Amino acid sequence: MKRFFTFLKTELKLSVRDMNMVIFAIIMPLVIFIILGIIYGTKPAYDGADYTFLEQSFGAVSAIAICASGLMGLPLAVSDLREMKILKRLRVTPVSPVFVLGVELAMYAVYCAVSLVTLSAAALFWGVRLRGSLLAFLGSWVLTMLSTQSIGMLAGGVAKNTKQASVIASILYFPMLIFSGTTLPIEVMPTAMQKIVSFFPLTQGLTMMKNTFLGISTGSVLLPIFVMVGVATLCAGFAVRFFRWE
């Protein structure tokens, strides 16, 4: 465990100095939330709603950090280690792909957690409150984060170089950011598009986060849980199995 935390500490320091994830995973969601707060304040989500627009949007904004870290940051971080020949050196040590991917997963989980804490602190200014179960919300948040980051692990684990990882990350990041509900509400999409984007694990997770935050019961949650757990298991397994050291 000491080796794990030493590697994690080093990777986190280098990542913070780079500032990309600090901007996209922490500052950007916070700025978006503040702008929404300035525009909508304590206004209800719609006429007659029991909750405010900000309360309805909290889950979606918190998912921006998950999307940025899992689909953009993690693949590029792993491919950078490969391109700088660090993985080639690690290959002759007892270090396994599980160790390398685990460190990167933990690092971007830290970014997601910091983002969630800063958003929660900002939400207090507009009186945003959790109307559902805290445990249920955190559970949906963790599932969403793990399923999304597992996709990033697979992309980073199999990409030949940083250029290829960047292309894969862009293909994954932008469609999920736009169509999963983090920026464009799913409710305003055409019915056909709603059915298509419902297969995104981020869409399933975001819907769960929104409902658990607002305390809305939508019946069985087995399908979204099954989708996210299935995606996380398959992607993590393939990432380890087909991991490229060089």
Tab-separated table of N, CA, C and O in Angstrom, residues 74-76 78-79 82 87 97 101 150-160 164-165 168 238-246:
chain	number	residue	atom	x	y	z
A	74	LEU	N	-8.130	10.499	-17.672
A	74	LEU	CA	-7.559	9.173	-17.403
A	74	LEU	C	-6.914	8.532	-18.633
A	74	LEU	O	-5.789	8.030	-18.536
A	75	PRO	N	-7.575	8.523	-19.804
A	75	PRO	CA	-6.922	7.917	-20.979
A	75	PRO	C	-5.611	8.602	-21.345
A	75	PRO	O	-4.630	7.940	-21.690
A	76	LEU	N	-5.590	9.933	-21.253
A	76	LEU	CA	-4.382	10.671	-21.616
A	76	LEU	C	-3.271	10.456	-20.594
A	76	LEU	O	-2.086	10.407	-20.954
A	78	VAL	N	-2.680	7.704	-18.767
A	78	VAL	CA	-2.080	6.380	-18.978
A	78	VAL	C	-1.229	6.368	-20.241
A	78	VAL	O	-0.116	5.817	-20.263
A	79	SER	N	-1.726	6.992	-21.304
A	79	SER	CA	-0.963	7.007	-22.557
A	79	SER	C	0.305	7.848	-22.433
A	79	SER	O	1.316	7.548	-23.077
A	82	ARG	N	2.911	5.726	-21.023
A	82	ARG	CA	3.397	4.793	-22.044
A	82	ARG	C	4.356	5.502	-23.001
A	82	ARG	O	5.409	4.954	-23.349
A	87	LEU	N	6.019	3.179	-18.414
A	87	LEU	CA	5.417	1.852	-18.312
A	87	LEU	C	6.399	0.762	-18.733
A	87	LEU	O	6.386	-0.346	-18.169
A	97	PRO	N	-0.649	-4.313	-14.347
A	97	PRO	CA	-1.593	-3.349	-14.930
A	97	PRO	C	-2.651	-2.897	-13.932
A	97	PRO	O	-3.091	-1.742	-13.969
A	101	LEU	N	-3.400	1.093	-13.371
A	101	LEU	CA	-4.746	1.597	-13.609
A	101	LEU	C	-5.436	1.983	-12.310
A	101	LEU	O	-6.214	2.946	-12.264
A	150	SER	N	-14.061	3.532	-15.855
A	150	SER	CA	-13.640	2.247	-16.423
A	150	SER	C	-13.514	2.336	-17.940
A	150	SER	O	-12.648	1.689	-18.540
A	151	ILE	N	-14.380	3.137	-18.557
A	151	ILE	CA	-14.283	3.344	-20.009
A	151	ILE	C	-12.974	4.051	-20.336
A	151	ILE	O	-12.281	3.718	-21.303
A	152	GLY	N	-12.625	5.045	-19.509
A	152	GLY	CA	-11.356	5.745	-19.700
A	152	GLY	C	-10.157	4.832	-19.494
A	152	GLY	O	-9.146	4.944	-20.194
A	153	MET	N	-10.259	3.914	-18.529
A	153	MET	CA	-9.172	2.948	-18.304
A	153	MET	C	-8.960	2.080	-19.524
A	153	MET	O	-7.822	1.797	-19.912
A	154	LEU	N	-10.048	1.638	-20.144
A	154	LEU	CA	-9.949	0.798	-21.333
A	154	LEU	C	-9.310	1.573	-22.483
A	154	LEU	O	-8.419	1.059	-23.166
A	155	ALA	N	-9.760	2.819	-22.667
A	155	ALA	CA	-9.210	3.640	-23.752
A	155	ALA	C	-7.722	3.889	-23.547
A	155	ALA	O	-6.918	3.755	-24.474
A	156	GLY	N	-7.335	4.241	-22.334
A	156	GLY	CA	-5.931	4.499	-22.053
A	156	GLY	C	-5.092	3.238	-22.044
A	156	GLY	O	-3.919	3.258	-22.420
A	157	GLY	N	-5.690	2.126	-21.635
A	157	GLY	CA	-4.951	0.883	-21.536
A	157	GLY	C	-4.575	0.280	-22.873
A	157	GLY	O	-3.545	-0.392	-22.991
A	158	VAL	N	-5.400	0.508	-23.903
A	158	VAL	CA	-5.158	-0.133	-25.202
A	158	VAL	C	-4.621	0.828	-26.262
A	158	VAL	O	-4.177	0.382	-27.318
A	159	ALA	N	-4.665	2.140	-26.004
A	159	ALA	CA	-4.194	3.107	-27.001
A	159	ALA	C	-2.686	2.951	-27.221
A	159	ALA	O	-1.926	2.767	-26.274
A	160	LYS	N	-2.252	3.055	-28.475
A	160	LYS	CA	-0.840	2.870	-28.796
A	160	LYS	C	0.009	4.046	-28.340
A	160	LYS	O	1.158	3.878	-27.937
A	164	GLN	N	-3.356	8.732	-30.348
A	164	GLN	CA	-4.498	7.833	-30.498
A	164	GLN	C	-5.422	7.934	-29.288
A	164	GLN	O	-6.649	7.938	-29.434
A	165	ALA	N	-4.841	8.038	-28.106
A	165	ALA	CA	-5.646	8.181	-26.886
A	165	ALA	C	-6.447	9.470	-26.909
A	165	ALA	O	-7.594	9.509	-26.463
A	168	ILE	N	-9.452	8.962	-29.239
A	168	ILE	CA	-10.458	8.117	-28.583
A	168	ILE	C	-11.170	8.894	-27.489
A	168	ILE	O	-12.393	8.830	-27.349
A	238	PHE	N	-11.281	-5.801	-19.588
A	238	PHE	CA	-10.609	-5.683	-20.881
A	238	PHE	C	-9.383	-4.782	-20.787
A	238	PHE	O	-8.374	-5.014	-21.467
A	239	ALA	N	-9.473	-3.729	-19.962
A	239	ALA	CA	-8.336	-2.816	-19.802
A	239	ALA	C	-7.128	-3.544	-19.235
A	239	ALA	O	-5.990	-3.327	-19.666
A	240	VAL	N	-7.359	-4.419	-18.271
A	240	VAL	CA	-6.272	-5.200	-17.665
A	240	VAL	C	-5.775	-6.275	-18.635
A	240	VAL	O	-4.567	-6.469	-18.799
A	241	ARG	N	-6.718	-6.938	-19.286
A	241	ARG	CA	-6.360	-8.047	-20.183
A	241	ARG	C	-5.548	-7.577	-21.386
A	241	ARG	O	-4.582	-8.238	-21.803
A	242	PHE	N	-5.919	-6.452	-21.980
A	242	PHE	CA	-5.261	-5.987	-23.203
A	242	PHE	C	-4.368	-4.772	-22.958
A	242	PHE	O	-4.102	-3.997	-23.871
A	243	PHE	N	-3.932	-4.607	-21.727
A	243	PHE	CA	-3.081	-3.452	-21.362
A	243	PHE	C	-1.773	-3.455	-22.149
A	243	PHE	O	-1.103	-4.484	-22.261
A	244	ARG	N	-1.419	-2.300	-22.695
A	244	ARG	CA	-0.168	-2.148	-23.457
A	244	ARG	C	0.900	-1.506	-22.572
A	244	ARG	O	0.696	-0.404	-22.079
A	245	TRP	N	2.012	-2.188	-22.404
A	245	TRP	CA	3.102	-1.605	-21.648
A	245	TRP	C	3.916	-0.639	-22.511
A	245	TRP	O	4.533	0.290	-22.002
A	246	GLU	N	3.944	-0.869	-23.798
A	246	GLU	CA	4.719	-0.016	-24.705
A	246	GLU	C	4.140	-0.072	-26.100
A	246	GLU	O	3.287	-0.899	-26.389
